[in-house]
Tab-separated table of C-alpha atoms in Angstrom:
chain	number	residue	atom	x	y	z
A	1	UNK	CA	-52.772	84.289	-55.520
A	2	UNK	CA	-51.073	82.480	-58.403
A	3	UNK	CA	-47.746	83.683	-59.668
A	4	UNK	CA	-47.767	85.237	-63.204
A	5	UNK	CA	-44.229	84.773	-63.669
A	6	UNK	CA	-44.275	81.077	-62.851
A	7	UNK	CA	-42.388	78.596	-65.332
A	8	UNK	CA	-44.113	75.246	-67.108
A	9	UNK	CA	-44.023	72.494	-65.897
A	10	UNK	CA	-40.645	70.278	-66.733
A	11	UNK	CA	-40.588	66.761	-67.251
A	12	UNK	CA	-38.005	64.112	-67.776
A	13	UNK	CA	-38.027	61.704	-69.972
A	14	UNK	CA	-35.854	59.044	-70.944
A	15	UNK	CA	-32.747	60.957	-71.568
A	16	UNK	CA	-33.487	63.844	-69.604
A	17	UNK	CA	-35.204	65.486	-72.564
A	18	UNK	CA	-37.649	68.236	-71.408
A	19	UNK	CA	-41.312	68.767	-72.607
A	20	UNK	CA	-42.580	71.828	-71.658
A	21	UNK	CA	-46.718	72.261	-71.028
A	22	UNK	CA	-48.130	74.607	-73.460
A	23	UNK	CA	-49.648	77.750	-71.689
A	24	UNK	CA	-53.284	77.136	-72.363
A	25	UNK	CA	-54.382	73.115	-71.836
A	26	UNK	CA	-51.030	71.601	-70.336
A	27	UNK	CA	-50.745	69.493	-73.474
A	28	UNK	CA	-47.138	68.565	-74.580
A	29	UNK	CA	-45.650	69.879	-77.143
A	30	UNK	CA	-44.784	66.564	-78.572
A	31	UNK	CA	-46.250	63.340	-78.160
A	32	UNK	CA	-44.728	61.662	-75.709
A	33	UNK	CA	-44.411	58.729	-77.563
A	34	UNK	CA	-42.244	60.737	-79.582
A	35	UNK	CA	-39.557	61.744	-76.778
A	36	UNK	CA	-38.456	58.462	-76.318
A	37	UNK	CA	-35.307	57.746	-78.173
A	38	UNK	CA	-35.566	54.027	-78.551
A	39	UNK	CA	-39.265	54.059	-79.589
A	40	UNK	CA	-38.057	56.727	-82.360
A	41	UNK	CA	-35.236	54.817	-83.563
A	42	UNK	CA	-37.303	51.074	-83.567
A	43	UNK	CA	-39.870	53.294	-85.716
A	44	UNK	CA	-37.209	54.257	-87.944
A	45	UNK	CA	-36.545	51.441	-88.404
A	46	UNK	CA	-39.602	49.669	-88.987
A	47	UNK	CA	-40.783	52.064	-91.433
A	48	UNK	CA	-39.141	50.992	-94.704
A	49	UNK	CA	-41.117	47.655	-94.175
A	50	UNK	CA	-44.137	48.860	-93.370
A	51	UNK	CA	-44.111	50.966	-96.281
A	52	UNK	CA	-42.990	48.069	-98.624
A	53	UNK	CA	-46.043	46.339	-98.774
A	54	UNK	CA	-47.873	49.319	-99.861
A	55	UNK	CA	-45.908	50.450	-102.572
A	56	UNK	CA	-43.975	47.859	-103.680
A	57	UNK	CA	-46.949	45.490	-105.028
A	58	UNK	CA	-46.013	41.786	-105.526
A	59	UNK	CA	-42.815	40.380	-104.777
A	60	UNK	CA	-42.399	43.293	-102.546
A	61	UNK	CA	-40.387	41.115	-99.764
A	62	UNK	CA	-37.721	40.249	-102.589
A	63	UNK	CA	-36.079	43.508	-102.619
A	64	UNK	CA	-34.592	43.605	-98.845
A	65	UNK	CA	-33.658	40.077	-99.505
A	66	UNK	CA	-29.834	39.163	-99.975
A	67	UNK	CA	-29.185	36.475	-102.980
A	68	UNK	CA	-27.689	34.664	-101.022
A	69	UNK	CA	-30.562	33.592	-99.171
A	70	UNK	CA	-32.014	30.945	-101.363
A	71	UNK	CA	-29.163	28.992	-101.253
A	72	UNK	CA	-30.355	28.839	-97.258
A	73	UNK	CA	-33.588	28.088	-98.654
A	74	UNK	CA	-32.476	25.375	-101.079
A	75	UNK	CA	-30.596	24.026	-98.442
A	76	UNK	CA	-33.684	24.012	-95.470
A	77	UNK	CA	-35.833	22.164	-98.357
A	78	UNK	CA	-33.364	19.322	-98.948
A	79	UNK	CA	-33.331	19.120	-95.100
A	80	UNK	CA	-37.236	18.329	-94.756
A	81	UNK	CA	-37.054	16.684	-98.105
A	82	UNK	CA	-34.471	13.916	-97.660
A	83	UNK	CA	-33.563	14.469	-94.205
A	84	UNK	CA	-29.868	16.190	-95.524
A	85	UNK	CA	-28.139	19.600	-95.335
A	86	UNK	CA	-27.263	19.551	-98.707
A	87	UNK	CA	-27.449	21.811	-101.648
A	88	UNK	CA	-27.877	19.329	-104.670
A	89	UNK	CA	-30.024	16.839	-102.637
A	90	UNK	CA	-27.427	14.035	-102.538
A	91	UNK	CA	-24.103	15.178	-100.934
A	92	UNK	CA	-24.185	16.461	-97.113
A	93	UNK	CA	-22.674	19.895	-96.780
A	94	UNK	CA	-21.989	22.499	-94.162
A	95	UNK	CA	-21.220	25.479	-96.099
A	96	UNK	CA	-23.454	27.959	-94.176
A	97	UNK	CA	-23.778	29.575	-90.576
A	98	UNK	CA	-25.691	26.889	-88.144
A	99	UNK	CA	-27.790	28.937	-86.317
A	100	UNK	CA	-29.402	30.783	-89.183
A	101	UNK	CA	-29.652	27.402	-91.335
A	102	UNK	CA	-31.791	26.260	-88.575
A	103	UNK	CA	-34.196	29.213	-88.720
A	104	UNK	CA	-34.544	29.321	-92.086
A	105	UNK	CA	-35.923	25.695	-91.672
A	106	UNK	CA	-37.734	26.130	-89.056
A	107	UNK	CA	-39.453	29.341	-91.286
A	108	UNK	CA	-39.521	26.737	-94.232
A	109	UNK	CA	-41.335	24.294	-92.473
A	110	UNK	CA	-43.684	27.164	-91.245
A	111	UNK	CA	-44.377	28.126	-94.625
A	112	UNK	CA	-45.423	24.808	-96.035
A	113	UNK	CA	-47.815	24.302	-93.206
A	114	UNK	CA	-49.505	27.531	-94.057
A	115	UNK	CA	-49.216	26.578	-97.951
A	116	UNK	CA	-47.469	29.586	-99.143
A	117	UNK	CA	-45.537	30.373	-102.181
A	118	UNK	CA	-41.526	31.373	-103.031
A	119	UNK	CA	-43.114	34.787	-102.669
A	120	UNK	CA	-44.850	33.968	-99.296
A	121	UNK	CA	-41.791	32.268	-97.653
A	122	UNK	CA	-39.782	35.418	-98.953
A	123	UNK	CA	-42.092	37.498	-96.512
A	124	UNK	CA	-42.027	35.374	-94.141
A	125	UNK	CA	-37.893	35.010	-93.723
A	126	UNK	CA	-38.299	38.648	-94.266
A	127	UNK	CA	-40.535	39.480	-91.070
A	128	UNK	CA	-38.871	37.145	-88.920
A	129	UNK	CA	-35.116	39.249	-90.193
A	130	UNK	CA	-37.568	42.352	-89.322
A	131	UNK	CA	-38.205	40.855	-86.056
A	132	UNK	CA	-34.528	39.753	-84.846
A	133	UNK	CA	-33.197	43.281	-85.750
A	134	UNK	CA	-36.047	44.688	-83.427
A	135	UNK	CA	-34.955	42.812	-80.985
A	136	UNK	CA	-31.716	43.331	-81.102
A	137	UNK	CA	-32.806	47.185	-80.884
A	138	UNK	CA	-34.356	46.882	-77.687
A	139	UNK	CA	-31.246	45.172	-76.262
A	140	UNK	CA	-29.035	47.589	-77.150
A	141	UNK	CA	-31.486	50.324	-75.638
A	142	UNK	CA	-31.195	48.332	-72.444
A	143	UNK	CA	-26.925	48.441	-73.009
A	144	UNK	CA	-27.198	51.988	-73.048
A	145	UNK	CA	-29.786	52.733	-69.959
A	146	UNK	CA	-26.959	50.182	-67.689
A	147	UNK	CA	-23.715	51.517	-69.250
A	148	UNK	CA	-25.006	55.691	-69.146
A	149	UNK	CA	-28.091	55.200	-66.949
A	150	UNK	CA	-30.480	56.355	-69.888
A	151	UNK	CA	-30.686	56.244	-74.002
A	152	UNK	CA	-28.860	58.862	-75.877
A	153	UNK	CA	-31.173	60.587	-78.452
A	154	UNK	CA	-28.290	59.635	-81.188
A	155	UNK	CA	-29.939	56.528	-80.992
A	156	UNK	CA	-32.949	57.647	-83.117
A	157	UNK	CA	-30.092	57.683	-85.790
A	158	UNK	CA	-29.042	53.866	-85.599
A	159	UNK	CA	-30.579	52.675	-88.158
A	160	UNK	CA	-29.075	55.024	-90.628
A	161	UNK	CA	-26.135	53.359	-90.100
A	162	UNK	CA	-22.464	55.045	-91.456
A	163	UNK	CA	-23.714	56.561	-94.785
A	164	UNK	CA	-27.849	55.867	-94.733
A	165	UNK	CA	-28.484	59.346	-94.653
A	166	UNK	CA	-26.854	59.164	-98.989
A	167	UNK	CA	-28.610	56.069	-99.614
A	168	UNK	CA	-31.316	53.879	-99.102
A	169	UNK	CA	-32.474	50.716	-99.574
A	170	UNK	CA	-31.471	49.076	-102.837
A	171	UNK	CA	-28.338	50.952	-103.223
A	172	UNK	CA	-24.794	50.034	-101.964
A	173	UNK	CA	-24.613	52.313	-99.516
A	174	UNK	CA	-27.696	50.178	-97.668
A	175	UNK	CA	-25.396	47.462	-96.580
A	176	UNK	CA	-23.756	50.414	-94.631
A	177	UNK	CA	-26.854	50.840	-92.768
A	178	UNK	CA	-28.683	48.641	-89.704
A	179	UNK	CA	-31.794	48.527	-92.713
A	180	UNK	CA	-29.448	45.613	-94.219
A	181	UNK	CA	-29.209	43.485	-91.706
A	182	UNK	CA	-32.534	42.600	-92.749
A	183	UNK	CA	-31.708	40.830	-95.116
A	184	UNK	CA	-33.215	37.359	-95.037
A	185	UNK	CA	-29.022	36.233	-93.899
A	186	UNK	CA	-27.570	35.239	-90.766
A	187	UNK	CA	-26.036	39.269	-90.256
A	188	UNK	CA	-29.062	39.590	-88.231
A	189	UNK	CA	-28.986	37.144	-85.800
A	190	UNK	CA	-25.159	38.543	-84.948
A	191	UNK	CA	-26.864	41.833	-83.607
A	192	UNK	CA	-29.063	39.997	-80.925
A	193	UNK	CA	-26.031	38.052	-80.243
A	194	UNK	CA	-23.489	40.619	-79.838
A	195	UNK	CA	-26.274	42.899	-78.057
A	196	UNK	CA	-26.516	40.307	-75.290
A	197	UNK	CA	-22.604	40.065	-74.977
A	198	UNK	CA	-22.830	43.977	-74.496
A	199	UNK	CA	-25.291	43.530	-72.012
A	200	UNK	CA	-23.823	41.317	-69.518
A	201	UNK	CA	-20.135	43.788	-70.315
A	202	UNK	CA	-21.583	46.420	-69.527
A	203	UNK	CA	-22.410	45.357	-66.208
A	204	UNK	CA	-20.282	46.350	-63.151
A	205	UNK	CA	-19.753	42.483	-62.218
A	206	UNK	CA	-18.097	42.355	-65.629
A	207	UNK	CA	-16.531	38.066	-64.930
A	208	UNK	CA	-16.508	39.437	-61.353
A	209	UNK	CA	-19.529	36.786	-60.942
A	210	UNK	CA	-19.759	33.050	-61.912
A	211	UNK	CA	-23.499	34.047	-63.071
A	212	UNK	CA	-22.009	37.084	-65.358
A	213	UNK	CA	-19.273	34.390	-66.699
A	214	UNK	CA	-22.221	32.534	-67.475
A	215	UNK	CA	-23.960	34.985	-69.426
A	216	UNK	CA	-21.159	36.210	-70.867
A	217	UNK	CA	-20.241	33.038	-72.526
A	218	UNK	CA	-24.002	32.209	-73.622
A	219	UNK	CA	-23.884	35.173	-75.592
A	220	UNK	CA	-20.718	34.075	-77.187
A	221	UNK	CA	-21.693	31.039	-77.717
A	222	UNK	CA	-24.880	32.928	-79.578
A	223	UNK	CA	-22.486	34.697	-81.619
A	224	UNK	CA	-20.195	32.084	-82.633
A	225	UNK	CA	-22.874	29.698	-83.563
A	226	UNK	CA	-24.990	33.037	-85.406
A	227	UNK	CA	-21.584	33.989	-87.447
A	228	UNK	CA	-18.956	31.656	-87.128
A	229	UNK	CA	-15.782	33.852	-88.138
A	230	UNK	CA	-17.420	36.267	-84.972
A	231	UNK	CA	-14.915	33.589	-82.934
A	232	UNK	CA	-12.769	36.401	-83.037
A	233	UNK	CA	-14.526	38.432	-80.273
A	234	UNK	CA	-14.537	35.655	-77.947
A	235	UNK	CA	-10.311	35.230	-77.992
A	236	UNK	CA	-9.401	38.567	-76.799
A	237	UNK	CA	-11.791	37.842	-73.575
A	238	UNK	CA	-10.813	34.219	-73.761
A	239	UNK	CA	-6.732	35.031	-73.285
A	240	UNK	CA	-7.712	37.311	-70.465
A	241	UNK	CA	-9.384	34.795	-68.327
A	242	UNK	CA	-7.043	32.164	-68.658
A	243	UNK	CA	-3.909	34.945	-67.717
A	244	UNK	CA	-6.263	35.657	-64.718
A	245	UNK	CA	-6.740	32.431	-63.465
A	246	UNK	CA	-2.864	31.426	-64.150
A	247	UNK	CA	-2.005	34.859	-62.023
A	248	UNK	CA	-4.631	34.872	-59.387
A	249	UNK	CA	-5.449	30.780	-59.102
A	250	UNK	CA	-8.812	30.341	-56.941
A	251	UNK	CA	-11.808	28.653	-56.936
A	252	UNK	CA	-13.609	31.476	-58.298
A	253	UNK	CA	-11.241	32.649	-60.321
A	254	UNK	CA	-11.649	29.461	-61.851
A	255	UNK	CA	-15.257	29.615	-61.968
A	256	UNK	CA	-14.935	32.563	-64.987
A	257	UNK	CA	-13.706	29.914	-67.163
A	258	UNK	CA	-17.523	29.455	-67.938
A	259	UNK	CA	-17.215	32.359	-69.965
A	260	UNK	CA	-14.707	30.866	-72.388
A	261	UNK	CA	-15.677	27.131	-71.698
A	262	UNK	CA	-19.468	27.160	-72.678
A	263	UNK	CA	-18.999	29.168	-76.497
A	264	UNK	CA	-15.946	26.556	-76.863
A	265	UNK	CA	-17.858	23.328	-76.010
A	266	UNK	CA	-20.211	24.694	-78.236
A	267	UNK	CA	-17.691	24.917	-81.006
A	268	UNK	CA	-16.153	21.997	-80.272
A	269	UNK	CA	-19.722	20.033	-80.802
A	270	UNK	CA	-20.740	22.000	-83.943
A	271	UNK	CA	-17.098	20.478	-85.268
A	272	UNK	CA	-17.866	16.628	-83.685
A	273	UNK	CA	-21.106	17.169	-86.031
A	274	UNK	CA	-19.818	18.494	-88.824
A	275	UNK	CA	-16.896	15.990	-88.747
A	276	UNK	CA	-19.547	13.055	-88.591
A	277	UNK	CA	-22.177	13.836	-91.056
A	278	UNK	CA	-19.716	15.763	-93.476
A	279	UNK	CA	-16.066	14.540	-93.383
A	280	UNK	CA	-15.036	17.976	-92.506
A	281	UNK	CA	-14.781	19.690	-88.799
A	282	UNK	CA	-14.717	23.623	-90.284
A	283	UNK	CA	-17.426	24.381	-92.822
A	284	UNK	CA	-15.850	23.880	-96.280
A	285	UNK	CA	-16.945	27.778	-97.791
A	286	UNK	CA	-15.029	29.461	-95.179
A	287	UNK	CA	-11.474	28.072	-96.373
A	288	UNK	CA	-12.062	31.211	-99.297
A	289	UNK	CA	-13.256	33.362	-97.268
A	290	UNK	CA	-10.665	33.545	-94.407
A	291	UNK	CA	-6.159	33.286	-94.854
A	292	UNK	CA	-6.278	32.596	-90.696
A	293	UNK	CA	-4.425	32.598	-89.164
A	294	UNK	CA	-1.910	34.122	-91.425
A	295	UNK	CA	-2.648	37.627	-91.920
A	296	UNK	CA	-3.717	38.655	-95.716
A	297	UNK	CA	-0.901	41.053	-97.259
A	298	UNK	CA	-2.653	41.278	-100.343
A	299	UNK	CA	-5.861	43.476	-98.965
A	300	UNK	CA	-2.501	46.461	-97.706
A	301	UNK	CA	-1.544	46.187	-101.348
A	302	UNK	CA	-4.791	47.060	-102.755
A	303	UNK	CA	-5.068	49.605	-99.625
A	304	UNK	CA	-2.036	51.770	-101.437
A	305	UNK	CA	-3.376	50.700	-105.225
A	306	UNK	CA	-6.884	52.987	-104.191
A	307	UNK	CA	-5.424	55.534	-102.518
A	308	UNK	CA	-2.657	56.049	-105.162
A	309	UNK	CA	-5.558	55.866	-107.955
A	310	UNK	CA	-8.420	57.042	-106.321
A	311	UNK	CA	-10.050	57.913	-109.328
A	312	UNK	CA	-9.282	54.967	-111.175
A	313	UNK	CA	-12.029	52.445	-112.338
A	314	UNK	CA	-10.721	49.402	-109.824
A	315	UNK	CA	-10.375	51.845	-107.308
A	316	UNK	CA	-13.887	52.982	-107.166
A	317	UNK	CA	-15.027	49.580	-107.554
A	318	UNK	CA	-13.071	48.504	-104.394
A	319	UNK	CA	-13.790	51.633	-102.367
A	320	UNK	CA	-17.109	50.107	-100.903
A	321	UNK	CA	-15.413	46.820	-99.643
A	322	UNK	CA	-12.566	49.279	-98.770
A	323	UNK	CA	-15.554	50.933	-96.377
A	324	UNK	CA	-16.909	47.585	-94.947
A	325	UNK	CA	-13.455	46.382	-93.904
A	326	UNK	CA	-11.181	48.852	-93.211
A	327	UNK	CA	-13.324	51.466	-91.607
A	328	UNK	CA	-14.628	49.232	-88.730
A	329	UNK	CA	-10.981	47.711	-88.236
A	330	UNK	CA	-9.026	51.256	-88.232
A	331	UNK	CA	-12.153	52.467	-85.877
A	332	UNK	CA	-11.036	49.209	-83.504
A	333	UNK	CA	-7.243	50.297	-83.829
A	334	UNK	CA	-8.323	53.848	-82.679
A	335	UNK	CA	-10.685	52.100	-79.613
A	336	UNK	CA	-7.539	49.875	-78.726
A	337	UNK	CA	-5.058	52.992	-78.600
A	338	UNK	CA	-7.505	55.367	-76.766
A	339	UNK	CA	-7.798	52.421	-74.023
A	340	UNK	CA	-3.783	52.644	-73.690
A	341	UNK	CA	-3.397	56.036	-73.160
A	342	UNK	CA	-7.317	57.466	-72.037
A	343	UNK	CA	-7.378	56.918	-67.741
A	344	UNK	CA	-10.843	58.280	-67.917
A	345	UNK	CA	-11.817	55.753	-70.601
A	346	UNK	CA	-10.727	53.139	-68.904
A	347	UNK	CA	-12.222	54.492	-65.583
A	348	UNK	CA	-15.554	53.761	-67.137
A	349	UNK	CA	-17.269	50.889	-66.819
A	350	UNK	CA	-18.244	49.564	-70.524
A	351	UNK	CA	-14.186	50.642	-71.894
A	352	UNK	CA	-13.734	46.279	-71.650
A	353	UNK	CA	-16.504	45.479	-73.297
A	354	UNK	CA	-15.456	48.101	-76.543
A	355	UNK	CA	-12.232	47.388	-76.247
A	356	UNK	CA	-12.408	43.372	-76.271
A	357	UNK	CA	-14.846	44.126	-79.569
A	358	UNK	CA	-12.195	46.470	-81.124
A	359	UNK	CA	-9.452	43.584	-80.814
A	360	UNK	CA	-11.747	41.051	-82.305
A	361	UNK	CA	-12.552	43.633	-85.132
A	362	UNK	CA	-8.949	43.893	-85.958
A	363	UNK	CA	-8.690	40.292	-86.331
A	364	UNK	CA	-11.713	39.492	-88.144
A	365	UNK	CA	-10.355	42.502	-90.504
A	366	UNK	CA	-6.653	40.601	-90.790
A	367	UNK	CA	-8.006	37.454	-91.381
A	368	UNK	CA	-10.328	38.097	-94.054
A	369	UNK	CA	-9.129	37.073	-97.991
A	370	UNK	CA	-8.038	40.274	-99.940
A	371	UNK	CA	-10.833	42.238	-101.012
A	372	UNK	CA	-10.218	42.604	-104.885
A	373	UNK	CA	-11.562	38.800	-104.648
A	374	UNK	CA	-15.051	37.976	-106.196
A	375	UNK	CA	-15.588	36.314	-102.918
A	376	UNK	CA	-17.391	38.655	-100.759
A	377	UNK	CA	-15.433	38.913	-97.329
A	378	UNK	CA	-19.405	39.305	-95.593
């Protein structure tokens, strides 16, 4: 005899979420599809692009694109022109981030084979920025299954970012969101980049393992070459292997130096490079963009000019840059005082991993020239 009183049937899904069977066909509720956290949150962010084509008409790529991303594409048609990285065609330079020069070459190249126009190569850098972002998406889903054991449902939110849900695209506020980081500029590649670092951090092996050293320091070497100031969250892990080794010397102690010695050969061979085609080791745009390694007073002195003047014109105009560097760096600070004094933090197996980031925020923060410059510090 069946049991009037018994309960639907309960089902877990990725986060434990529960879908309860209807009374009548055992049909969920919600597609399942749907109760998947990461799915929902690559959708999310998909769906801005999928919708531009349809209502944006011709051109419609150009609006996610950053400005600054023809000077990449100036730069990748010199290259398969006359065989330089230059801007004017005649002088070598090495005023942009490597790794993303070389895609947008690469995409360049692409685009000439399949004979399409400024607007067509605009798409084109557009879906692969779509695509890296995606990417980096499902890496971070993975971060969060090995650091919690599954994928919170705040990750449907991610691509809102800090203040999507008052913008959107083509406002200010959309270089607050994940949206912007596809953007036709090398801000996307840094998410795959720093995604894989997160992956191998998370781990329990954490440079317990020559093969996690090794990973570790391929994604750095990812991230360095992707953004180059991003150097910044390589030293904080960096000085703690070499105090390990010089406390604990052994042969596999010494074996973790992978971690630090495969992102620094790589830097040390991008500068060998630059040094021989260019005349200059560092590339010559980020001299005005970066006071390291003396720290910038100037951006505390327009700190206490906003808040004492909120309301005043400059301020408001230097409130967003205000947001983009000082938010993430006093969010590190907090990360970097919880560690001190939070045992159960620490007890948990990612707190390195955020912590090492939140020290490399604060420096990337310090570092950066003041931000009442018409130099953007991004």
């Amino acid at each position: 005899m069946n049991d009037m009183n018994a309960q639907p049937t309960r089902t877990t899904g990725e986060t434990g979420a529960v879908n309860a069977d209807s009374k009548d066909g055992g049909e969920c509720l919600l597609p399942t599809a749907l109760m998947n956290p990461t799915l929902c949150g690559l959708l999310l962010f998909l769906f801005p692009f999928v919708l531009g084509p349809v209502i944006g008409g011709k051109g419609w790529s150009v609006k996610f694109l950053s400005g600054d991303v023809y000077y990449y594409f100036v730069v990748a048609r010199n290259y398969l022109d006359h065989g330089i990285t230059s801007f004017d065609g005649e002088y070598a330079t090495n005023g942009f981030h490597p790794l993303w020069q070389g895609c947008v070459i690469l995409i360049t190249s692409l685009s000439d084979g399949l004979g399409l126009s400024l607007f067509g190569l605009c798409a084109l850098t557009l879906f692969f920025s779509v695509l890296i972002v995606a990417v980096a998406l499902l890496i971070l889903a993975a971060c969060f299954r090995r650091a919690l054991g599954s994928v919170p449902w705040l990750f449907c939110l991610l691509p809102l970012g800090i203040c999507g849900v008052i913008g959107f695209l083509g406002t200010p506020w959309a270089h607050l969101s994940l949206w912007s980081y596809a953007n036709g500029m090398e801000s996307g590649l840094v998410l795959p980049a720093y995604s894989c670092w997160l992956y191998f951090a998370f781990s329990k092996n954490f440079l317990k393992t020559p093969g996690n050293a090794a990973g570790v320091g391929t994604a750095f070497a990812f991230l360095v070459l992707a953004r180059l100031d991003h150097v910044f969250f390589v030293i904080p892990v960096a000085v703690v292997v070499v105090i390990r080794c010089l406390m604990r010397p052994s042969n596999s102690a010494f074996a973790y130096l992978i971690a630090i010695i495969i992102p620094a050969g790589t830097l040390l061979a991008y500068m060998f490079i630059n040094l021989h085609y260019v005349g200059f080791a560092m590339p010559v745009s980020g001299a005005i963009k970066s006071t390291y390694p003396n720290l910038c007073l100037q951006n505390f002195v327009d700190v206490r000019d906003v808040l004492s003047n909120p309301l005043a014109a400059e301020s408001i105009l230097l409130f967003f840059r205000l947001v983009q560097v000082f938010v993430p760096a006093m969010a590190g600070l907090f990360v970097v005082g919880y560690s001190c004094f939070s045992s159960s933090f620490r007890a948990a197996n990612y707190w390195r991993a955020l912590f090492f980031t939140a020290v490399g925020t604060v420096m990337l923060a310090l570092s950066l020239i003041h931000i009442s410059e018409p130099t953007r510090p991004y």
